[in-house]
Amino acid sequence: MSEKDIALLSVKDFLTPQMLKFAILPFIISLVVMYILFFIIAGIGIEQLGTLQVYSSQTTIQNGVPHTESLSAVLEDSAIIKFLMNYTITSWLATFLIYAIGGFLTIYISIFFAVVIIGFLTPFILREIQARHYKDVEMIGYGNILYFIFFAIKWTLAMLALFILLIPFYFIPLLNIVALNIPLYYFFHKMLTLDVSSSICTAEEEKQINFFNANKIRMKTLALYLLSLIPFAVFFGAIFFVIYLGHTYFVEVKKIRREI
């Protein structure tokens, strides 16, 4: 089956009533989470913008003895907010930056949550795909709940470590776009391939597929990740991601078992 055939078949499967029903749950949960996070992040930005910590100290010498006086104060609301909001340009720029950053972080966090949520629906989606197209391919699977929790925690920590290690690149134009997306793509790729492969094939089959098709699978997950960066696409797209990657693993598993 060619890549074009897999893509077209995935779209047809996604548009079936059953798959659209599956798409509703991650859409609702992710949308609620995104809505709440957006206003929390934007609210924190406004709060921090409206609060400024001022600290000063002065040392004097009296009779040869040094005396230090310190002053600590917090300027709230008026000083910064009033200055920015008194002028149309600064008001617009401040509001834009706060909500742009909030929206940017919200999209990233929504991708993280969508990947986690879709993990619970993956077996049901793949069974539907199997019943439609791969009745001759048994879904054996491997791993257990502790296995998945372990790797989810491991890859989350690795993602956070990558975010920290790549900080120097965040200040370089254009390169910062790539650097910001590498950690989340790493988590996206690992979780999505684990969810799909562990539901369909054995551990040995999964190793064999990754050995011979590693670059092809990475290209597919990268394309799916870039698609998820489109606002709101990840909400419905998460189901399509599983369907598309599911077809890939079903085809590869079928080839392996025919050769045995």
Tab-separated table of C-alpha atoms in Angstrom:
chain	number	residue	atom	x	y	z
A	1	MET	CA	0.000	0.000	0.000
A	2	SER	CA	1.490	3.369	-1.032
A	3	GLU	CA	1.689	6.418	1.224
A	4	LYS	CA	-0.976	8.124	-0.859
A	5	ASP	CA	-3.331	5.154	-0.387
A	6	ILE	CA	-2.677	5.103	3.378
A	7	ALA	CA	-3.354	8.846	3.648
A	8	LEU	CA	-6.606	8.662	1.651
A	9	LEU	CA	-7.781	5.600	3.562
A	10	SER	CA	-7.000	7.346	6.854
A	11	VAL	CA	-9.085	10.360	5.855
A	12	LYS	CA	-12.018	8.113	4.885
A	13	ASP	CA	-11.800	6.233	8.176
A	14	PHE	CA	-11.591	9.473	10.145
A	15	LEU	CA	-14.787	10.790	8.538
A	16	THR	CA	-16.843	7.748	9.583
A	17	PRO	CA	-19.476	8.323	12.307
A	18	GLN	CA	-17.687	6.048	14.790
A	19	MET	CA	-14.365	7.891	14.500
A	20	LEU	CA	-16.033	11.278	14.738
A	21	LYS	CA	-17.626	10.090	17.977
A	22	PHE	CA	-14.168	9.200	19.279
A	23	ALA	CA	-12.984	12.691	18.280
A	24	ILE	CA	-15.554	14.429	20.471
A	25	LEU	CA	-13.997	13.403	23.811
A	26	PRO	CA	-10.442	14.731	23.289
A	27	PHE	CA	-11.940	17.799	21.611
A	28	ILE	CA	-14.099	18.704	24.601
A	29	ILE	CA	-11.462	17.914	27.253
A	30	SER	CA	-8.626	19.639	25.365
A	31	LEU	CA	-10.771	22.677	24.568
A	32	VAL	CA	-11.734	23.126	28.226
A	33	VAL	CA	-8.120	22.705	29.348
A	34	MET	CA	-6.899	25.121	26.670
A	35	TYR	CA	-9.520	27.724	27.590
A	36	ILE	CA	-8.664	27.592	31.293
A	37	LEU	CA	-4.887	27.599	30.733
A	38	PHE	CA	-5.055	30.495	28.291
A	39	PHE	CA	-6.699	32.837	30.774
A	40	ILE	CA	-4.580	31.600	33.683
A	41	ILE	CA	-1.342	32.251	31.770
A	42	ALA	CA	-2.564	35.600	30.431
A	43	GLY	CA	-3.817	36.563	33.902
A	44	ILE	CA	-0.449	35.770	35.460
A	45	GLY	CA	1.229	37.903	32.802
A	46	ILE	CA	-0.987	40.884	33.574
A	47	GLU	CA	-0.509	40.399	37.303
A	48	GLN	CA	3.272	40.288	36.957
A	49	LEU	CA	3.210	43.297	34.679
A	50	GLY	CA	1.246	45.220	37.262
A	51	THR	CA	3.610	44.449	40.125
A	52	LEU	CA	7.177	45.725	40.435
A	53	GLN	CA	9.517	44.967	43.332
A	54	VAL	CA	11.754	47.939	44.194
A	55	TYR	CA	14.764	47.513	46.490
A	56	SER	CA	17.386	50.053	47.478
A	57	SER	CA	20.049	50.392	50.169
A	58	GLN	CA	22.244	53.211	51.447
A	59	THR	CA	25.327	52.969	53.629
A	60	THR	CA	26.537	55.874	55.791
A	61	ILE	CA	29.424	56.118	58.217
A	62	GLN	CA	28.825	57.660	61.615
A	63	ASN	CA	31.700	57.972	64.043
A	64	GLY	CA	33.656	55.502	61.947
A	65	VAL	CA	30.894	52.885	62.116
A	66	PRO	CA	29.087	51.952	58.871
A	67	HIS	CA	25.263	51.952	58.952
A	68	THR	CA	23.209	50.434	56.180
A	69	GLU	CA	19.580	51.375	55.578
A	70	SER	CA	17.485	49.275	53.241
A	71	LEU	CA	14.199	50.092	51.554
A	72	SER	CA	11.963	47.503	49.932
A	73	ALA	CA	8.678	48.396	48.267
A	74	VAL	CA	6.208	46.931	45.840
A	75	LEU	CA	4.677	49.130	43.178
A	76	GLU	CA	1.310	47.730	42.200
A	77	ASP	CA	-1.119	48.520	39.449
A	78	SER	CA	-0.791	52.251	38.902
A	79	ALA	CA	2.860	52.841	37.977
A	80	ILE	CA	3.249	50.326	35.162
A	81	ILE	CA	-0.287	49.493	34.078
A	82	LYS	CA	-1.464	53.123	34.010
A	83	PHE	CA	1.564	54.218	32.009
A	84	LEU	CA	1.120	51.467	29.427
A	85	MET	CA	-2.633	51.783	29.173
A	86	ASN	CA	-2.609	55.589	28.885
A	87	TYR	CA	-1.242	55.326	25.345
A	88	THR	CA	-2.890	53.426	22.513
A	89	ILE	CA	0.332	51.961	21.074
A	90	THR	CA	1.804	50.751	24.366
A	91	SER	CA	-1.595	49.471	25.466
A	92	TRP	CA	-1.975	47.469	22.262
A	93	LEU	CA	1.595	46.129	22.401
A	94	ALA	CA	1.311	45.075	26.053
A	95	THR	CA	-2.008	43.316	25.482
A	96	PHE	CA	-0.749	41.659	22.299
A	97	LEU	CA	2.437	40.340	23.925
A	98	ILE	CA	0.623	38.980	26.965
A	99	TYR	CA	-2.023	37.129	24.976
A	100	ALA	CA	0.402	36.039	22.229
A	101	ILE	CA	2.701	34.426	24.768
A	102	GLY	CA	-0.303	32.970	26.579
A	103	GLY	CA	-1.669	31.573	23.317
A	104	PHE	CA	1.724	30.152	22.340
A	105	LEU	CA	2.122	28.316	25.650
A	106	THR	CA	-1.478	27.160	25.553
A	107	ILE	CA	-1.040	25.520	22.122
A	108	TYR	CA	2.036	23.655	23.358
A	109	ILE	CA	0.357	22.490	26.544
A	110	SER	CA	-2.782	21.457	24.625
A	111	ILE	CA	-0.645	19.209	22.385
A	112	PHE	CA	0.809	17.572	25.492
A	113	PHE	CA	-2.641	16.929	26.960
A	114	ALA	CA	-4.093	15.735	23.635
A	115	VAL	CA	-1.330	13.116	23.309
A	116	VAL	CA	-1.999	11.886	26.852
A	117	ILE	CA	-5.778	11.790	26.382
A	118	ILE	CA	-5.607	9.986	23.034
A	119	GLY	CA	-3.532	7.237	24.649
A	120	PHE	CA	-6.654	5.983	26.423
A	121	LEU	CA	-8.657	5.839	23.182
A	122	THR	CA	-5.959	4.294	20.955
A	123	PRO	CA	-6.910	0.589	21.505
A	124	PHE	CA	-10.573	1.276	20.636
A	125	ILE	CA	-9.635	3.237	17.508
A	126	LEU	CA	-7.234	0.554	16.293
A	127	ARG	CA	-9.755	-2.243	16.884
A	128	GLU	CA	-12.171	-0.334	14.654
A	129	ILE	CA	-9.470	-0.031	11.965
A	130	GLN	CA	-8.661	-3.732	12.298
A	131	ALA	CA	-12.318	-4.729	11.895
A	132	ARG	CA	-12.572	-2.638	8.742
A	133	HIS	CA	-9.346	-3.458	6.934
A	134	TYR	CA	-7.107	-5.959	8.750
A	135	LYS	CA	-9.201	-8.851	10.011
A	136	ASP	CA	-6.326	-11.192	9.183
A	137	VAL	CA	-3.919	-9.281	11.454
A	138	GLU	CA	-4.242	-10.171	15.132
A	139	MET	CA	-3.704	-7.329	17.600
A	140	ILE	CA	-1.294	-8.964	20.056
A	141	GLY	CA	0.215	-5.960	21.790
A	142	TYR	CA	2.678	-5.750	24.662
A	143	GLY	CA	3.285	-3.914	27.941
A	144	ASN	CA	1.024	-3.019	30.868
A	145	ILE	CA	-0.130	0.093	32.709
A	146	LEU	CA	3.058	0.350	34.788
A	147	TYR	CA	5.125	0.008	31.611
A	148	PHE	CA	3.329	2.971	30.041
A	149	ILE	CA	3.469	5.101	33.182
A	150	PHE	CA	7.212	4.496	33.464
A	151	PHE	CA	7.912	5.588	29.895
A	152	ALA	CA	5.477	8.513	30.075
A	153	ILE	CA	7.329	9.853	33.133
A	154	LYS	CA	10.716	9.101	31.565
A	155	TRP	CA	9.904	10.938	28.331
A	156	THR	CA	8.275	13.855	30.173
A	157	LEU	CA	11.474	14.353	32.193
A	158	ALA	CA	13.563	14.038	29.012
A	159	MET	CA	11.359	16.667	27.340
A	160	LEU	CA	11.818	19.071	30.261
A	161	ALA	CA	15.582	18.446	30.205
A	162	LEU	CA	15.658	19.288	26.490
A	163	PHE	CA	13.747	22.516	27.124
A	164	ILE	CA	16.450	23.527	29.624
A	165	LEU	CA	19.424	22.414	27.504
A	166	LEU	CA	18.169	24.336	24.463
A	167	ILE	CA	17.676	27.649	26.321
A	168	PRO	CA	20.728	29.310	24.639
A	169	PHE	CA	19.132	28.748	21.213
A	170	TYR	CA	15.856	30.451	22.195
A	171	PHE	CA	17.481	33.871	21.666
A	172	ILE	CA	18.587	33.193	18.074
A	173	PRO	CA	15.969	34.222	15.467
A	174	LEU	CA	14.551	31.374	13.347
A	175	LEU	CA	16.692	28.825	15.175
A	176	ASN	CA	14.613	29.467	18.287
A	177	ILE	CA	11.499	28.184	16.477
A	178	VAL	CA	13.196	24.841	15.865
A	179	ALA	CA	14.677	24.707	19.372
A	180	LEU	CA	11.308	25.341	21.011
A	181	ASN	CA	9.656	22.532	19.058
A	182	ILE	CA	12.301	19.816	19.429
A	183	PRO	CA	11.417	18.826	23.040
A	184	LEU	CA	7.681	18.609	22.434
A	185	TYR	CA	8.123	16.755	19.149
A	186	TYR	CA	10.343	14.258	20.986
A	187	PHE	CA	7.532	13.584	23.492
A	188	PHE	CA	4.884	13.562	20.751
A	189	HIS	CA	6.812	11.012	18.646
A	190	LYS	CA	7.634	8.703	21.549
A	191	MET	CA	4.140	8.621	23.038
A	192	LEU	CA	2.274	8.280	19.747
A	193	THR	CA	4.432	5.444	18.404
A	194	LEU	CA	4.308	3.626	21.748
A	195	ASP	CA	0.505	3.898	21.955
A	196	VAL	CA	0.022	2.518	18.443
A	197	SER	CA	2.760	-0.134	18.330
A	198	SER	CA	1.994	-1.549	21.782
A	199	SER	CA	-1.629	-2.109	20.763
A	200	ILE	CA	-0.897	-3.911	17.485
A	201	CYS	CA	2.400	-5.794	17.453
A	202	THR	CA	4.702	-7.675	19.783
A	203	ALA	CA	7.780	-6.052	21.293
A	204	GLU	CA	10.014	-7.901	18.837
A	205	GLU	CA	7.899	-6.854	15.855
A	206	GLU	CA	8.010	-3.271	17.097
A	207	LYS	CA	11.827	-3.369	17.250
A	208	GLN	CA	11.976	-4.819	13.739
A	209	ILE	CA	9.625	-2.193	12.342
A	210	ASN	CA	11.577	0.641	13.963
A	211	PHE	CA	14.884	-0.782	12.720
A	212	PHE	CA	13.839	-0.892	9.066
A	213	ASN	CA	11.369	2.023	9.027
A	214	ALA	CA	12.702	4.454	11.659
A	215	ASN	CA	13.159	7.402	9.284
A	216	LYS	CA	9.834	6.826	7.547
A	217	ILE	CA	7.979	6.771	10.864
A	218	ARG	CA	9.832	9.888	12.064
A	219	MET	CA	8.834	11.730	8.893
A	220	LYS	CA	5.218	10.734	9.453
A	221	THR	CA	5.153	11.791	13.097
A	222	LEU	CA	6.929	15.049	12.194
A	223	ALA	CA	4.263	15.805	9.580
A	224	LEU	CA	1.542	15.018	12.121
A	225	TYR	CA	3.262	17.201	14.734
A	226	LEU	CA	3.481	20.165	12.347
A	227	LEU	CA	-0.211	19.672	11.602
A	228	SER	CA	-0.964	19.752	15.336
A	229	LEU	CA	0.607	23.232	15.591
A	230	ILE	CA	-2.313	24.660	13.633
A	231	PRO	CA	-4.674	26.155	16.258
A	232	PHE	CA	-7.450	23.708	17.202
A	233	ALA	CA	-6.186	21.077	14.701
A	234	VAL	CA	-4.797	18.886	17.469
A	235	PHE	CA	-8.253	18.561	19.064
A	236	PHE	CA	-9.754	16.670	16.135
A	237	GLY	CA	-6.461	15.674	14.550
A	238	ALA	CA	-5.366	13.447	17.447
A	239	ILE	CA	-7.781	10.736	16.269
A	240	PHE	CA	-6.514	11.039	12.698
A	241	PHE	CA	-2.910	10.718	13.936
A	242	VAL	CA	-3.701	7.332	15.499
A	243	ILE	CA	-5.595	6.159	12.412
A	244	TYR	CA	-2.797	7.181	10.028
A	245	LEU	CA	0.007	5.690	12.103
A	246	GLY	CA	-2.174	2.648	12.846
A	247	HIS	CA	-2.457	1.835	9.137
A	248	THR	CA	1.334	2.074	8.865
A	249	TYR	CA	1.906	-0.429	11.670
A	250	PHE	CA	-0.822	-2.793	10.459
A	251	VAL	CA	0.759	-2.898	6.984
A	252	GLU	CA	4.252	-3.503	8.390
A	253	VAL	CA	3.077	-6.186	10.842
A	254	LYS	CA	1.251	-7.934	8.007
A	255	LYS	CA	4.482	-8.018	5.976
A	256	ILE	CA	6.479	-9.416	8.900
A	257	ARG	CA	3.995	-12.203	9.665
A	258	ARG	CA	3.763	-13.212	6.011
A	259	GLU	CA	7.516	-13.792	5.964
A	260	ILE	CA	7.412	-16.102	8.972
